[in-house]
PDB file of C-alpha atoms in Angstrom:
ATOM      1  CA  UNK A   3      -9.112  70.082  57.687  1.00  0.00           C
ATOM      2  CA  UNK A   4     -10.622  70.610  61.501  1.00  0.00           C
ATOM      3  CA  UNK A   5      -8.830  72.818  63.967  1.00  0.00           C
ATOM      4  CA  UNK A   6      -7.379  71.792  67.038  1.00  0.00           C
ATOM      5  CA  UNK A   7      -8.603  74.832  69.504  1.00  0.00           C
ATOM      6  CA  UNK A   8      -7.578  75.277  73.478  1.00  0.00           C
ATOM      7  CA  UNK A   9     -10.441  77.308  74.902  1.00  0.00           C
ATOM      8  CA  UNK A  10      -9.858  77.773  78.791  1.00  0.00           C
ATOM      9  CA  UNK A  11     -10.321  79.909  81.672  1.00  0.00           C
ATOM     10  CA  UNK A  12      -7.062  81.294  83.578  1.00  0.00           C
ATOM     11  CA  UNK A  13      -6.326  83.806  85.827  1.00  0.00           C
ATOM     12  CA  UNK A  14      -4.482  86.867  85.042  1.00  0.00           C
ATOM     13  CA  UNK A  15      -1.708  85.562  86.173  1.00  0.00           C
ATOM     14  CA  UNK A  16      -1.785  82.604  83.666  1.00  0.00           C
ATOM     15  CA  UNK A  17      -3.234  79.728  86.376  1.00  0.00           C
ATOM     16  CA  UNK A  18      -6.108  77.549  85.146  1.00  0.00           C
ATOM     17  CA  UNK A  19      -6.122  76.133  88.872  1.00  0.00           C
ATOM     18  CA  UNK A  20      -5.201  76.709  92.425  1.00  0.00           C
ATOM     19  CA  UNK A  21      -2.030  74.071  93.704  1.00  0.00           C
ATOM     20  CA  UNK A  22      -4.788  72.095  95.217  1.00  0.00           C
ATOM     21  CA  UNK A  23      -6.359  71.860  91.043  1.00  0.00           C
ATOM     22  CA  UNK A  24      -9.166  73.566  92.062  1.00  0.00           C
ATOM     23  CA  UNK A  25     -11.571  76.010  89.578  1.00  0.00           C
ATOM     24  CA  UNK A  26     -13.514  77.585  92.353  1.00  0.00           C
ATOM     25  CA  UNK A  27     -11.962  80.740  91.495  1.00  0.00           C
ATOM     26  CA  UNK A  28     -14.455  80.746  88.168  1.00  0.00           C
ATOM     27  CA  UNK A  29     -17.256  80.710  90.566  1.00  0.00           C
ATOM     28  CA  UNK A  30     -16.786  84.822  91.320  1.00  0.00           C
ATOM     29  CA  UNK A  31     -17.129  85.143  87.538  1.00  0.00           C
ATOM     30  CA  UNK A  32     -21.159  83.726  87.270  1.00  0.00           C
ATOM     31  CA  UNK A  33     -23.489  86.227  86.403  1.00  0.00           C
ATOM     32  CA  UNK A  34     -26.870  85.357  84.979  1.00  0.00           C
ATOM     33  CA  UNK A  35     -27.033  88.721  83.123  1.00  0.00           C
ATOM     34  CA  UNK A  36     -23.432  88.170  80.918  1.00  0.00           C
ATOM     35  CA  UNK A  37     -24.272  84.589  79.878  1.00  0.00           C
ATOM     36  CA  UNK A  38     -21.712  81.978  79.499  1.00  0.00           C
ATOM     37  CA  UNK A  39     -18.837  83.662  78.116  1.00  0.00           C
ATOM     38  CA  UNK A  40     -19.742  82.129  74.493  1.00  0.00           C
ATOM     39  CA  UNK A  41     -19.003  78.315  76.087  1.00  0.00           C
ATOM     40  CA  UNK A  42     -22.444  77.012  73.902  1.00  0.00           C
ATOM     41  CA  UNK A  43     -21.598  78.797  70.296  1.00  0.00           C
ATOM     42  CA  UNK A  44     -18.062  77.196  71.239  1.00  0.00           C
ATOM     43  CA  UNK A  45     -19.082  73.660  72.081  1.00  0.00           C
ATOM     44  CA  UNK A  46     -21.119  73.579  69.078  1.00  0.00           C
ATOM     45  CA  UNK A  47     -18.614  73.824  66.806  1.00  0.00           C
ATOM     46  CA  UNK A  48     -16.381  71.232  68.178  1.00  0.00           C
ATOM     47  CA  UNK A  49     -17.113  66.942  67.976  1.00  0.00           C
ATOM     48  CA  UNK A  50     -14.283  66.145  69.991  1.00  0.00           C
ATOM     49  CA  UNK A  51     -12.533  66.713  73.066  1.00  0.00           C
ATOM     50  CA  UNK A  52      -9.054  65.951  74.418  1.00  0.00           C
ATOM     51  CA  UNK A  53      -8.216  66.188  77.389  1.00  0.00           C
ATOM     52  CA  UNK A  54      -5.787  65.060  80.268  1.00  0.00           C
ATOM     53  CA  UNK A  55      -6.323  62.733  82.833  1.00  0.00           C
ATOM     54  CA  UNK A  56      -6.441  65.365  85.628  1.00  0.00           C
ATOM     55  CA  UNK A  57      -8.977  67.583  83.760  1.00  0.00           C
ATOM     56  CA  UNK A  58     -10.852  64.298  83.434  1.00  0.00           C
ATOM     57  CA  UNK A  59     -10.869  63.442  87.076  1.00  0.00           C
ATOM     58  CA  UNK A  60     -11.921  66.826  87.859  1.00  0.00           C
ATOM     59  CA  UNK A  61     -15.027  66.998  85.467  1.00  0.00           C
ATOM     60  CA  UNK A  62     -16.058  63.730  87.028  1.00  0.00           C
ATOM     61  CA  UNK A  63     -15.506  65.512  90.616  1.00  0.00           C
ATOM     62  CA  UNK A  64     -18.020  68.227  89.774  1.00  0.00           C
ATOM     63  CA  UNK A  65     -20.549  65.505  90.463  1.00  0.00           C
ATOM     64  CA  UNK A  66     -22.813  66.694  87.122  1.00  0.00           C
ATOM     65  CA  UNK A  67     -23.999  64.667  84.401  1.00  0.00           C
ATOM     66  CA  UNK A  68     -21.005  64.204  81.875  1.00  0.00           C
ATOM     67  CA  UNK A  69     -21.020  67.675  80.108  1.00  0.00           C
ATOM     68  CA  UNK A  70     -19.804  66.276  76.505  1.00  0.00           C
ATOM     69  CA  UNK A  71     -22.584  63.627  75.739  1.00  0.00           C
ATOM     70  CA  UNK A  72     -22.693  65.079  72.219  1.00  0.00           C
ATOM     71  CA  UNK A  73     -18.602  65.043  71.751  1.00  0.00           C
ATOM     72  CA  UNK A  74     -15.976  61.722  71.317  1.00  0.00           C
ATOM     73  CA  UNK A  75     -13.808  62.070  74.526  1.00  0.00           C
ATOM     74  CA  UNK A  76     -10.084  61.133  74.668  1.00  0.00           C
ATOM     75  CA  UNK A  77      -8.338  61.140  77.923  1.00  0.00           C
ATOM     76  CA  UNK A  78      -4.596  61.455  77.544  1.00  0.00           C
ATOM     77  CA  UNK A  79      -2.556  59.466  80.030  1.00  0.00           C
ATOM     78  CA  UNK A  80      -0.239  56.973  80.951  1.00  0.00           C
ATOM     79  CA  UNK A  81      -2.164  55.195  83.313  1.00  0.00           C
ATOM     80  CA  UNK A  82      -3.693  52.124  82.564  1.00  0.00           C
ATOM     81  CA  UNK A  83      -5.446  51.313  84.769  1.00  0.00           C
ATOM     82  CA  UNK A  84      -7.675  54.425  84.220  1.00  0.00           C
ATOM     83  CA  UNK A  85     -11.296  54.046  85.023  1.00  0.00           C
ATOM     84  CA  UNK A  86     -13.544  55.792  81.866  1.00  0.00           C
ATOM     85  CA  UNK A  87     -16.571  56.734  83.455  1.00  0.00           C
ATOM     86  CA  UNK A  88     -18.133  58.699  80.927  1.00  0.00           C
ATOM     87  CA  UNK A  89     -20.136  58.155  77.356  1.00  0.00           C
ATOM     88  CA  UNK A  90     -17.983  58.215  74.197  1.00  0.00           C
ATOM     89  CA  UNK A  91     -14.430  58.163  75.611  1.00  0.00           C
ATOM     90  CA  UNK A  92     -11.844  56.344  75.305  1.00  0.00           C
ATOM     91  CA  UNK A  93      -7.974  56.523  76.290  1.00  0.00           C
ATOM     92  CA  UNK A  94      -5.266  58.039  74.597  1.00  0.00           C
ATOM     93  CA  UNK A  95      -1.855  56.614  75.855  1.00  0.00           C
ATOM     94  CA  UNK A  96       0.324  56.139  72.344  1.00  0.00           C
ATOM     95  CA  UNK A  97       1.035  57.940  69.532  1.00  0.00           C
ATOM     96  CA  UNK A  98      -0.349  60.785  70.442  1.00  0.00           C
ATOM     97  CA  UNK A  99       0.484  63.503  68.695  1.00  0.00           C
ATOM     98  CA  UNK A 100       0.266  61.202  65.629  1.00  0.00           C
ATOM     99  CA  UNK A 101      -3.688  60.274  66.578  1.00  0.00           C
ATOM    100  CA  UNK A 102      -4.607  64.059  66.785  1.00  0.00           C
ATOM    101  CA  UNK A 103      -2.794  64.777  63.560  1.00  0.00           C
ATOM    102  CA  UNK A 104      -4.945  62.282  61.714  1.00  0.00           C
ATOM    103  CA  UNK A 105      -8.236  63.478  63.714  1.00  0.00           C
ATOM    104  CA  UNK A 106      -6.669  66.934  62.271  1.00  0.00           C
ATOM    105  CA  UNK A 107      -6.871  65.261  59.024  1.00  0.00           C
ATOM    106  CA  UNK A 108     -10.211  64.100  58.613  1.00  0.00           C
ATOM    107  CA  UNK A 109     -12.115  65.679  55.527  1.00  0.00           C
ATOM    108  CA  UNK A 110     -15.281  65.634  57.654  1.00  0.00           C
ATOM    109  CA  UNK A 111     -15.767  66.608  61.553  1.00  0.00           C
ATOM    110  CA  UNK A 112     -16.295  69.989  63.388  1.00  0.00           C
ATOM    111  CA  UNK A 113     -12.980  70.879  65.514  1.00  0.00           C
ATOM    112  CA  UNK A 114     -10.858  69.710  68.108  1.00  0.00           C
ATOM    113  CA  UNK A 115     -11.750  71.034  71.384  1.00  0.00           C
ATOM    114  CA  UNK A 116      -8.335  70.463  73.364  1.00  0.00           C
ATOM    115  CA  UNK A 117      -9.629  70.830  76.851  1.00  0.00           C
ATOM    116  CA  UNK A 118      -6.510  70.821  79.257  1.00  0.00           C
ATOM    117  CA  UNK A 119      -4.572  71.004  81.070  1.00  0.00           C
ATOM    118  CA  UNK A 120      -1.188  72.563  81.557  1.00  0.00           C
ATOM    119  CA  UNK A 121       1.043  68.917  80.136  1.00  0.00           C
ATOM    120  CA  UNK A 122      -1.850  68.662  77.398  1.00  0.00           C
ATOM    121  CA  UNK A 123      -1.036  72.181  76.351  1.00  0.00           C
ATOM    122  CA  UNK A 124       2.521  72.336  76.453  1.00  0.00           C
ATOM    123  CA  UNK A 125       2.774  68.953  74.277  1.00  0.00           C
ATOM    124  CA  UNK A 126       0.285  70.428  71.522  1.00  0.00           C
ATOM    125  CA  UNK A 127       2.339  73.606  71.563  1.00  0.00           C
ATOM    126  CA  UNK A 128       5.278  71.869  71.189  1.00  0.00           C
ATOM    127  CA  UNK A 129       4.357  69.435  68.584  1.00  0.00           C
ATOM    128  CA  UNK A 130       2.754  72.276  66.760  1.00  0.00           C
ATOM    129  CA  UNK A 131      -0.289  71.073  66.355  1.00  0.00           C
ATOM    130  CA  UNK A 132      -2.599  73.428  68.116  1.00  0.00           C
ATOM    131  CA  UNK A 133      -3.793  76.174  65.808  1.00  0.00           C
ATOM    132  CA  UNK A 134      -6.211  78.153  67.816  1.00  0.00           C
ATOM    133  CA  UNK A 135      -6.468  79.867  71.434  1.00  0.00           C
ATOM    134  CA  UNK A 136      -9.496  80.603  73.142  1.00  0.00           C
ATOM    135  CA  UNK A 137      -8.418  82.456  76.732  1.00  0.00           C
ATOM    136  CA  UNK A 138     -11.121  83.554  79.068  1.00  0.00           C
ATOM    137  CA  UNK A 139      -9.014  85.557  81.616  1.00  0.00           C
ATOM    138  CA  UNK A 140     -10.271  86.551  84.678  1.00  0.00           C
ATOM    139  CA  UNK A 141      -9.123  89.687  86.558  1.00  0.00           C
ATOM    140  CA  UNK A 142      -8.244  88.037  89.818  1.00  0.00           C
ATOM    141  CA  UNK A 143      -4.711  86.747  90.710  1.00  0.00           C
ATOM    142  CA  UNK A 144      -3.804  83.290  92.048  1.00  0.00           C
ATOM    143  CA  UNK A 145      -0.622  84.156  93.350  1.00  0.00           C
ATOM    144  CA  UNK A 146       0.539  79.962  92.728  1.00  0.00           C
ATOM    145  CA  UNK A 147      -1.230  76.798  91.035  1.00  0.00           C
ATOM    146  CA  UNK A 148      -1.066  74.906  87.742  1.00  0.00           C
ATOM    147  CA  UNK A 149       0.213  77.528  84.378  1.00  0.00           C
ATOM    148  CA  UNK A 150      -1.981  77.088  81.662  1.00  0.00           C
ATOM    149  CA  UNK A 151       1.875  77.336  80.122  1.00  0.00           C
ATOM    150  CA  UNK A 152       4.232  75.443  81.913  1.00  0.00           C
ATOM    151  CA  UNK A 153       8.021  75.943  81.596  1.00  0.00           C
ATOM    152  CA  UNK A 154       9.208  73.980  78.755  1.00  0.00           C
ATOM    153  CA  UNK A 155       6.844  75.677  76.097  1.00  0.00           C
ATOM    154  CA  UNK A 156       9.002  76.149  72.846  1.00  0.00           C
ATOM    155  CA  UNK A 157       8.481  79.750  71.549  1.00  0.00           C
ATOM    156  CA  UNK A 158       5.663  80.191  69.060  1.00  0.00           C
ATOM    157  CA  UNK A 159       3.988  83.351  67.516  1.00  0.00           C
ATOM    158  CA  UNK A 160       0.232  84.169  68.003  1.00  0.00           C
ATOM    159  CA  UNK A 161      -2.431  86.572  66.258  1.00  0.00           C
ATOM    160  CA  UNK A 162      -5.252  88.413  68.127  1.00  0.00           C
ATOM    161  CA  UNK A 163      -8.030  87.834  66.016  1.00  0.00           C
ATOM    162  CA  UNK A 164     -10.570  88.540  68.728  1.00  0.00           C
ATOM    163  CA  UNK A 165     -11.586  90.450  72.058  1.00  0.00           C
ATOM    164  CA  UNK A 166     -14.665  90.220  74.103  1.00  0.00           C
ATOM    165  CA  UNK A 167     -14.645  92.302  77.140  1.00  0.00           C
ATOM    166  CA  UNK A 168     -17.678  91.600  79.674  1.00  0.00           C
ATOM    167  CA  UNK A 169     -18.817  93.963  82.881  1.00  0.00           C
ATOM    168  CA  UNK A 170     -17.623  91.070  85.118  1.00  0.00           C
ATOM    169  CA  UNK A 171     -13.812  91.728  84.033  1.00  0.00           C
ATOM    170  CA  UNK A 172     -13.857  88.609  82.272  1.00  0.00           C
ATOM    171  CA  UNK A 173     -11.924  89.228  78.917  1.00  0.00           C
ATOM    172  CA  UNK A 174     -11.901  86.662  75.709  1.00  0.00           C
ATOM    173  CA  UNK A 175      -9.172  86.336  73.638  1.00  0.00           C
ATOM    174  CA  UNK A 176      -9.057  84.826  70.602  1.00  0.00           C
ATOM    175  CA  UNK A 177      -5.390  84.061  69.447  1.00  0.00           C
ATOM    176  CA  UNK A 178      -4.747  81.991  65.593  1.00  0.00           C
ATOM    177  CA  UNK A 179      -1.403  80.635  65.090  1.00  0.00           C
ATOM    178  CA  UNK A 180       0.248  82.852  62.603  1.00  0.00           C
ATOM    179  CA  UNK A 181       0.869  81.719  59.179  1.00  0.00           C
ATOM    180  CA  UNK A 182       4.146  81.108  59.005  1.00  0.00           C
ATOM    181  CA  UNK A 183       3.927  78.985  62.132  1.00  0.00           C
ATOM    182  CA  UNK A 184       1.188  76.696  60.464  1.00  0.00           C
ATOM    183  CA  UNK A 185       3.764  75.753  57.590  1.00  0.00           C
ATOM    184  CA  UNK A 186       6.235  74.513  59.127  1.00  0.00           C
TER     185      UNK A 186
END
């Protein structure tokens, strides 16, 4: 069975953007001596990404090359008349939960890299299918913007199973669902 898995940046008070969607608060966190964080041993592991339609439209904004050439892409939204501008995705609109339970499913296939943002999150935490958190936290404050956990979240329990401090501030954590959350 493959792993659905958030991995995201936020700030440390729990925004993955400024109110404007921005990530240009990330930028104070590159340093060429601390690496990536782990993003590359993390992308390897997954095959596909899911993602919403603002996180889409803001990966195509960064103006690089389409950063998941290697990975099927499926943009969550409502919209149809969406405009996929990148290899190997396609649009998620129905039956959603019910599509990443199957992809869940599959006997063969690395993980589920569920990419944002805050709706994306909020319906795989309440449908229960997300069983792993990966939270790069930065130690800056936004003060306002877009939760990585927006109001609305039904409760759920968590396990640290990792930390991964770095001389930037940046901290890792690793949360698993805990077992008696995965059998319900």
């Amino acid at each position: 069975m493959r792993n659905v898995i958030l991995y995201i940046a936020m700030s440390l008070d729990g925004y993955i953007a400024s109110p404007d969607g921005s990530v240009a608060f990330l930028d104070d966190f590159q340093d060429e001596t601390v690496g990536d964080y782990g993003y590359q041993d993390f992308v390897s592991t997954i095959d596909t990404c899911i993602m919403g339609s603002a996180t889409y439209r803001a990966i195509l904004d960064f103006g690089f090359p389409w950063p998941y050439m290697e990975q099927e892409t499926q943009v969550i939204t409502s919209n149809k008349q969406l405009t996929i501008e990148s290899p190997k995705t396609s649009v998620l609109s129905t039956d959603i939960t019910t599509t990443i339970q199957q992809l869940k499913q599959q006997e063969t296939g690395k993980d589920i890299w569920l990419v944002g943002g805050g709706q994306v999150v909020q319906m795989a935490l309440n449908a229960e299918i997300l069983d792993q958190m990966i939270l790069s936290v930065t130690p800056k404050l936004l003060g306002a913007g877009i939760r990585l956990f927006p109001e609305g979240s039904l409760p759920s329990n968590w396990e640290l199973t990792d930390t991964k401090t770095f001389k930037t501030g940046m901290v890792v954590l690793t949360y698993t669902k805990r077992k008696e959350e995965q059998t319900r």
